[in-house]
mmCIF file of C-alpha atoms in Angstrom:
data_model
loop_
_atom_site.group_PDB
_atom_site.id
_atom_site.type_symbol
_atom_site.label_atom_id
_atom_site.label_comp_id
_atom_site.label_asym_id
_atom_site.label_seq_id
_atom_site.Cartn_x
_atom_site.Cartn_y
_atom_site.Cartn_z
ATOM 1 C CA UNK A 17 -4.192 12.221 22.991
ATOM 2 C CA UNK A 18 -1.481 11.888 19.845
ATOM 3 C CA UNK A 19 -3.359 12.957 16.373
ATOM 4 C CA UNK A 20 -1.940 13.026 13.177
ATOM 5 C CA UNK A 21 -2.777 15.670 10.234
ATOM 6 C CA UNK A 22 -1.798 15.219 6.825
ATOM 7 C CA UNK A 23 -2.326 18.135 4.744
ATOM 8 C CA UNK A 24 -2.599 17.264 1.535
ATOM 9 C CA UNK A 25 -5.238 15.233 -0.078
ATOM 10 C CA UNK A 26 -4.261 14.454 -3.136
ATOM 11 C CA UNK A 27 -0.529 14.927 -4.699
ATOM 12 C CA UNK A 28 -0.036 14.685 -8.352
ATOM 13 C CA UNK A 29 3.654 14.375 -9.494
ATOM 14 C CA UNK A 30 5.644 13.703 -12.851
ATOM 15 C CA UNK A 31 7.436 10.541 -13.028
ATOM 16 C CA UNK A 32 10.975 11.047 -12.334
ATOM 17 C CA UNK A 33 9.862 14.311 -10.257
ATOM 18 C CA UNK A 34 10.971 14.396 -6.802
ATOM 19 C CA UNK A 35 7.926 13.800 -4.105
ATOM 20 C CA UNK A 36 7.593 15.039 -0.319
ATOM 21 C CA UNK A 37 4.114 14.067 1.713
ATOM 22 C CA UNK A 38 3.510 16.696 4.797
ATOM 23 C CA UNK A 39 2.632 14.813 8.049
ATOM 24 C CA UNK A 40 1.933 16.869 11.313
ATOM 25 C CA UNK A 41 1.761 15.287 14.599
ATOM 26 C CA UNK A 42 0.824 16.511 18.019
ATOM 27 C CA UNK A 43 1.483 15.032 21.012
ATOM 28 C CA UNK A 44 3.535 16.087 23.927
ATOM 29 C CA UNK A 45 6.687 14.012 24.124
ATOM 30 C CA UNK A 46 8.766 12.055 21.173
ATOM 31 C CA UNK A 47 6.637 10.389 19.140
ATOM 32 C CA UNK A 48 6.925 6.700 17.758
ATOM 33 C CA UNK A 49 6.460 8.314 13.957
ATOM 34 C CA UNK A 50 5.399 6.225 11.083
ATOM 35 C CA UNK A 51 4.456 6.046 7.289
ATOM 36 C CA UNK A 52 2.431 3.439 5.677
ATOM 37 C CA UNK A 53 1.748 2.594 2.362
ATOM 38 C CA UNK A 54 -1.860 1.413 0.783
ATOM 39 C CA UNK A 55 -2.175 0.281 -3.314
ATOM 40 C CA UNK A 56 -5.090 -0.709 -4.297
ATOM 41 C CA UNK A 57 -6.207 -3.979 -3.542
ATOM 42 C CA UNK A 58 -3.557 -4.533 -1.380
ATOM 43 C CA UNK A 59 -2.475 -4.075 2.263
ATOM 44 C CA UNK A 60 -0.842 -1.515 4.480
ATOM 45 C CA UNK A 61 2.629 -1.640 4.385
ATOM 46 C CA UNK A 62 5.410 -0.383 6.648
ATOM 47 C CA UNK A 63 7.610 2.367 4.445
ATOM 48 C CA UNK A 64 10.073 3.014 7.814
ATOM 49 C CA UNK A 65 9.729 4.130 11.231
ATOM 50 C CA UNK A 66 11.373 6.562 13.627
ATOM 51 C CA UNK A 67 11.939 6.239 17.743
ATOM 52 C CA UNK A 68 14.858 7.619 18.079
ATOM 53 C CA UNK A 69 18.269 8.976 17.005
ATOM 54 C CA UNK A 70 18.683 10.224 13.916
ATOM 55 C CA UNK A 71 16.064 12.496 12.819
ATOM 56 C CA UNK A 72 17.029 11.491 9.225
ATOM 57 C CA UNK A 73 15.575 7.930 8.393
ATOM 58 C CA UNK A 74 15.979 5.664 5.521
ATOM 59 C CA UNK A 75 12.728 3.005 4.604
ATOM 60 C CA UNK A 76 11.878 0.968 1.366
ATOM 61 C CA UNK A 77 11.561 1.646 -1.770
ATOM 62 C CA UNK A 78 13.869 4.758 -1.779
ATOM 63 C CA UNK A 79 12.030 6.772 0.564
ATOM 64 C CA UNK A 80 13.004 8.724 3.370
ATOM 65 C CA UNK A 81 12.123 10.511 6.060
ATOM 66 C CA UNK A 82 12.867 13.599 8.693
ATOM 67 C CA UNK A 83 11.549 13.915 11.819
ATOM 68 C CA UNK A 84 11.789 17.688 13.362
ATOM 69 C CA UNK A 85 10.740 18.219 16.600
ATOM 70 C CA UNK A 86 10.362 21.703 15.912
ATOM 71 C CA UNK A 87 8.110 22.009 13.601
ATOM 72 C CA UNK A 88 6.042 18.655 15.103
ATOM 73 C CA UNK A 89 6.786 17.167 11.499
ATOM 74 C CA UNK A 90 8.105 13.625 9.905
ATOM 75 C CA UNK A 91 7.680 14.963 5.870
ATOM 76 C CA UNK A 92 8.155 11.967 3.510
ATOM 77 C CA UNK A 93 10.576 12.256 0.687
ATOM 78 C CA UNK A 94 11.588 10.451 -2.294
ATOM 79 C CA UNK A 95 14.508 11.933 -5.216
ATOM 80 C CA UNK A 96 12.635 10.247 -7.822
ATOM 81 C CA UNK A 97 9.036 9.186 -8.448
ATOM 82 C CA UNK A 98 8.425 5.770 -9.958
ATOM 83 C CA UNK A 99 4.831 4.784 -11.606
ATOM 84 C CA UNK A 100 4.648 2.149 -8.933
ATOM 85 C CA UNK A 101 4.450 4.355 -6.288
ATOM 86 C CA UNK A 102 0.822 5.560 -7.504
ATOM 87 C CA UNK A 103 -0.347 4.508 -3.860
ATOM 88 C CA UNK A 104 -2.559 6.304 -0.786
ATOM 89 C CA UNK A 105 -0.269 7.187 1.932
ATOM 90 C CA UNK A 106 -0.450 7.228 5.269
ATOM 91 C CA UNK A 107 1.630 9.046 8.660
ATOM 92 C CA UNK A 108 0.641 7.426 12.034
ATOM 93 C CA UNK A 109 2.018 8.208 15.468
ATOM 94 C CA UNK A 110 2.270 6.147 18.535
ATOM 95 C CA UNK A 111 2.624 7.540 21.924
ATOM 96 C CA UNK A 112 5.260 4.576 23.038
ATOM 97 C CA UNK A 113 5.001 1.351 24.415
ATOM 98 C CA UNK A 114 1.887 -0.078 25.260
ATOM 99 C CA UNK A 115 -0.156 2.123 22.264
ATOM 100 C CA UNK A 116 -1.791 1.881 19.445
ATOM 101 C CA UNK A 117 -0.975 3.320 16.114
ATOM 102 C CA UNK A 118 -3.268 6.475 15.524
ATOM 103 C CA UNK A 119 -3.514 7.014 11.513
ATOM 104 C CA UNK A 120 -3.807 10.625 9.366
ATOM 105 C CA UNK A 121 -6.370 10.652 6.681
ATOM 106 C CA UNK A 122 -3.960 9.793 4.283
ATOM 107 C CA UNK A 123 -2.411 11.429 0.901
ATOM 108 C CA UNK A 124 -3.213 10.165 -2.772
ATOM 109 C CA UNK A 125 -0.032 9.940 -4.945
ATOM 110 C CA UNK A 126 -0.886 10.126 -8.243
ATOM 111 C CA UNK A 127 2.032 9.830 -11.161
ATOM 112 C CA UNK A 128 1.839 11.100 -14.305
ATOM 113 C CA UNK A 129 3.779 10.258 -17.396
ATOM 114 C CA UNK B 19 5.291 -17.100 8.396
ATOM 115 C CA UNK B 20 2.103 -16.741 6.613
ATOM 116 C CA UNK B 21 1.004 -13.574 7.345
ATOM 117 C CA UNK B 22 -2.348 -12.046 8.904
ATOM 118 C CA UNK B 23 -5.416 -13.594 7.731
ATOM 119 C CA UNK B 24 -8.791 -12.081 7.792
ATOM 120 C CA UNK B 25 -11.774 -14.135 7.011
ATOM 121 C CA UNK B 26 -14.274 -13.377 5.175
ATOM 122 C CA UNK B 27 -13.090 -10.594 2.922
ATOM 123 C CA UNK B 28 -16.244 -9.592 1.901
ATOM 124 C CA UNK B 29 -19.288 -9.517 3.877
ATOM 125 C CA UNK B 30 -22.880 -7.848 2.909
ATOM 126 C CA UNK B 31 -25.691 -8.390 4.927
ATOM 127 C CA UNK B 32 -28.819 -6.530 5.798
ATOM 128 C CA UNK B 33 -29.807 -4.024 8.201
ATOM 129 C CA UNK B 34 -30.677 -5.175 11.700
ATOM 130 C CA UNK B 35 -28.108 -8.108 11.056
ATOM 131 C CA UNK B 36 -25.284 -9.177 13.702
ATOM 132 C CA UNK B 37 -22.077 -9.839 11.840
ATOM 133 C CA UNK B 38 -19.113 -11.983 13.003
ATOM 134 C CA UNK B 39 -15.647 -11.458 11.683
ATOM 135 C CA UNK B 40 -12.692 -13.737 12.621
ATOM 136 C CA UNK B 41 -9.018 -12.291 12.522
ATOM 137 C CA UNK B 42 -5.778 -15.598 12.213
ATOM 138 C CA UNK B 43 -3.003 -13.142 13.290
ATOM 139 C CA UNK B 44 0.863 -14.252 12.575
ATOM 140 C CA UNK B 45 1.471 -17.314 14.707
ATOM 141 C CA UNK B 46 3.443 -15.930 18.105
ATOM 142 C CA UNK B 47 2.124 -12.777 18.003
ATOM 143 C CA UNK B 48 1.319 -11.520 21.112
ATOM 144 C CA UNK B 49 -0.718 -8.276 19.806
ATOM 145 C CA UNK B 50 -3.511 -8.027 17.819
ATOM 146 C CA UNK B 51 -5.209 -4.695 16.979
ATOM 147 C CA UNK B 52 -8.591 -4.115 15.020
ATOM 148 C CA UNK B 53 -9.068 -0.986 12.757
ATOM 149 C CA UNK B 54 -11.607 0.381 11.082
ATOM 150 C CA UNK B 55 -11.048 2.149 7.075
ATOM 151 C CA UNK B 56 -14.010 4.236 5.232
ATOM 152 C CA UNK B 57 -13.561 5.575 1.839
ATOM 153 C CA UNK B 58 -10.483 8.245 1.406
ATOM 154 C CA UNK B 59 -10.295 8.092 5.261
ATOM 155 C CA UNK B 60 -7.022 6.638 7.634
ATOM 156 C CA UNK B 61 -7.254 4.026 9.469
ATOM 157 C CA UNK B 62 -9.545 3.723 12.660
ATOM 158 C CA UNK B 63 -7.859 2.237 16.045
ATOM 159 C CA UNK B 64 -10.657 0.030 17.360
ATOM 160 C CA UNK B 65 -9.123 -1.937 19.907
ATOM 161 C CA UNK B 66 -6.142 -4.410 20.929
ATOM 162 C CA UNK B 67 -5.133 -7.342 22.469
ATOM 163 C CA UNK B 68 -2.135 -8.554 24.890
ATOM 164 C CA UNK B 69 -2.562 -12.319 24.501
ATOM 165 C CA UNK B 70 -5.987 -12.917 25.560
ATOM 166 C CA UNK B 71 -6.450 -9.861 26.967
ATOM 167 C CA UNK B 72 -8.324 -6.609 25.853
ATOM 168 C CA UNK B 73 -6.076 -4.042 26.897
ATOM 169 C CA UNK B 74 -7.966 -0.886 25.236
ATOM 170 C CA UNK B 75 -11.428 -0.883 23.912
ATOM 171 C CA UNK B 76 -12.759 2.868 24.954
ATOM 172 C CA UNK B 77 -12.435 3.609 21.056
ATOM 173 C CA UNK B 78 -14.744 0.971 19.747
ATOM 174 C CA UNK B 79 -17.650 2.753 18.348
ATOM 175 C CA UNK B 80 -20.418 1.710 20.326
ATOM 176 C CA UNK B 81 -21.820 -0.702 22.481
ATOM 177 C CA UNK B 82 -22.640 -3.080 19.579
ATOM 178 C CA UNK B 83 -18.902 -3.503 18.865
ATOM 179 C CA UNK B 84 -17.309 -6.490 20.849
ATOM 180 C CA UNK B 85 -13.774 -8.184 20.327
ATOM 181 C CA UNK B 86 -12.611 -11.172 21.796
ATOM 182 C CA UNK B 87 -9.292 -13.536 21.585
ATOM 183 C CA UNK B 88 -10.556 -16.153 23.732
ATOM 184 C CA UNK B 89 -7.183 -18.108 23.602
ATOM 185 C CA UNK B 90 -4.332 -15.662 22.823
ATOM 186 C CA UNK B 91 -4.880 -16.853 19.207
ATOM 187 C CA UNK B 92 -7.485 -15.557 16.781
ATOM 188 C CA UNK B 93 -9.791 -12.918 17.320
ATOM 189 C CA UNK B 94 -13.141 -12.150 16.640
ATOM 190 C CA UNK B 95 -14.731 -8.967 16.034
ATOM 191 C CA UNK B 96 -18.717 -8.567 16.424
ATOM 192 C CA UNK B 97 -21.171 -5.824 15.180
ATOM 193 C CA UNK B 98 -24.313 -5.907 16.772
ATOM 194 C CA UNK B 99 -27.522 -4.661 14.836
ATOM 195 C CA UNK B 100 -25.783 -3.600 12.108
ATOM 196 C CA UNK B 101 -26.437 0.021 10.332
ATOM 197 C CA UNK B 102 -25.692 1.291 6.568
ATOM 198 C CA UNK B 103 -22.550 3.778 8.630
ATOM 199 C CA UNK B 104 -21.132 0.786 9.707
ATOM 200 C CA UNK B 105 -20.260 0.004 6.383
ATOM 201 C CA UNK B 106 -15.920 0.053 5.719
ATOM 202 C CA UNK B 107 -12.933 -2.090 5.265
ATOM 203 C CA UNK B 108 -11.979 -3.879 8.852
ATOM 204 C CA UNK B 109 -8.653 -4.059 9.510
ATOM 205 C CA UNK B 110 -6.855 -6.506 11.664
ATOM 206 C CA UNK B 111 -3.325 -6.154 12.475
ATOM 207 C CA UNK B 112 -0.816 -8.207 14.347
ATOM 208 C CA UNK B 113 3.005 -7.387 16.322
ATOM 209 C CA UNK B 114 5.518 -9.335 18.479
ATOM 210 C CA UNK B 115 4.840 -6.807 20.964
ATOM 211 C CA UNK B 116 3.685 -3.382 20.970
ATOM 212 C CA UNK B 117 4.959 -0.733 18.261
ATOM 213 C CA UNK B 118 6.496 0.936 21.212
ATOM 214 C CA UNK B 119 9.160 -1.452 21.479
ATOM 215 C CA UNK B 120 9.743 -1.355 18.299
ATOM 216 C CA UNK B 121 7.682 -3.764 16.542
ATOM 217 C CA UNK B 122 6.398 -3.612 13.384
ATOM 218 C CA UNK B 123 2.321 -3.976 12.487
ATOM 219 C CA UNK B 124 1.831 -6.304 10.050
ATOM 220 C CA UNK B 125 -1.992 -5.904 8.268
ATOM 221 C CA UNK B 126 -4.173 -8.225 7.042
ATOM 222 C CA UNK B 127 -6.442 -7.631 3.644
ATOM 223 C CA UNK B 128 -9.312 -6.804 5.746
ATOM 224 C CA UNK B 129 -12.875 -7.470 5.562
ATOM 225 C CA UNK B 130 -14.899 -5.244 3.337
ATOM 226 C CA UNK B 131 -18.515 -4.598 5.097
ATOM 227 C CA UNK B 132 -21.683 -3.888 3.376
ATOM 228 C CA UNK B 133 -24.640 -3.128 5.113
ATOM 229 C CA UNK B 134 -27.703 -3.088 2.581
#
C-alpha cells in the first residue's frame, strides 16, 4: 500500500526567506502526488497536483513543486515566504484511479518577522 | 456551487453514546470520501463512495463505524458506542470522479468530535 512520510514536524522560516517542505512517498509505480494546505479554522486546500509530465509543477499561491522518481520525493518550494502562509501542510499520494488520497502527518510552517 | 457541507460542526456527547454525522457533498459529485484528523496528525482515509455505493470501507476503524449514501446524495457517517479515542475532526470530502482521473478533493469544515 502507498504511504507518505513527511519529515519534518515543524519548520520555522523568516518572512521573505525561501521555504522547501520534504515529502517521501513509497509506492511502486507513479504516484498521483499531492500537497494540501490547512490554516487554522479553515479547510484543506489543494496547493497543486502532479500525474504526469513534467516533474516540475506550478500550484497557488507561488508554490511549486518537483517530483523525482529517484529519490521517491515531491519537495514543496516557495522563493519567498509570506506571513499568510503560517499554515500546517500536508503531502498525500494516490495510487491512480479508483483510490483514495493517503495523507503524511503533516509539517507546521511557522513565519517569523 | 456551494461547496461541501458538514453538519454539525461540533458534536460532544458522552461515552457509550451512538453519534450520527451527515455529510451535503457538492451537488453532481459522484465521490464522496470520509476522513478522520487527530491533533498534529494527517488526515485518516475512512472510506468512499461511487454514487450510492461503498466502494472501500476495510479502513474504517472498527465495526462501530458505518457510512451510508443511501441515494447518491448525502452521506452519513455513524459511530457506534462511542469512546474518549474516538475523539477528532471528521472530514468529508467530495470529487467529480476519483483523484485518479484527475479530480480535485474538495473538503468540507468537518465535524469536531468530543467524547466526554
Amino acid at each position: 500500500a502507498q504511504s507518505v512520510t513527511q519529515p519534518d514536524i515543524h519548520i520555522t522560516v523568516s518572512e521573505g526567506a525561501s521555504l522547501e517542505l520534504r515529502c517521501n512517498y513509497s509506492y511502486g509505480a507513479t504516484p498521483y502526488l499531492f500537497w494540501y494546505v490547512q490554516s487554522p479554522g479553515q479547510g484543506l486546500q489543494l496547493l497543486l497536483k502532479y500525474f504526469s509530465g513534467d516533474t516540475l509543477v506550478q500550484g497557488i499561491k507561488g508554490f511549486e513543486a518537483e517530483f523525482k522518481r529517484s529519490q521517491s520525493s515531491f519537495n514543496l518550494r516557495k522563493p519567498s515566504v509570506h506571513w499568510s502562509d503560517a499554515a500546517e501542510y500536508f503531502c498525500a499520494v494516490a495510487a491512480g484511479a479508483g483510490t483514495a488520497l493517503i495523507f503524511g502527518k503533516g509539517t507546521t510552517l511557522s513565519v517569523s518577522s | 456551487d456551494t461547496g461541501v457541507s458538514q453538519n454539525p460542526r461540533h458534536k460532544i456527547t458522552k461515552r457509550g453514546q451512538n453519534v450520527t454525522f451527515r455529510c451535503d457533498p457538492i451537488s453532481e459529485h459522484n465521490r464522496l470520501y470520509w476522513y478522520r484528523q487527530t491533533l498534529g496528525q494527517g488526515p485518516e482515509f475512512l472510506t468512499y463512495f461511487q454514487n450510492e455505493a461503498q466502494l472501500e470501507k476495510s479502513r474504517l476503524l472498527s465495526d462501530r463505524f458505518s457510512a451510508e449514501r443511501p441515494k447518491g446524495s448525502f452521506s452519513t457517517l455513524e459511530i457506534q458506542r462511542t469512546e474518549q479515542g474516538d475523539s477528532a475532526m471528521y472530514l468529508c470530502a467530495s470529487s467529480r470522479e476519483g483523484v485518479g482521473a484527475g479530480e480535485k478533493l474538495f473538503f468540507g469544515s468537518g465535524t469536531q468530535l468530543s467524547v466526554l
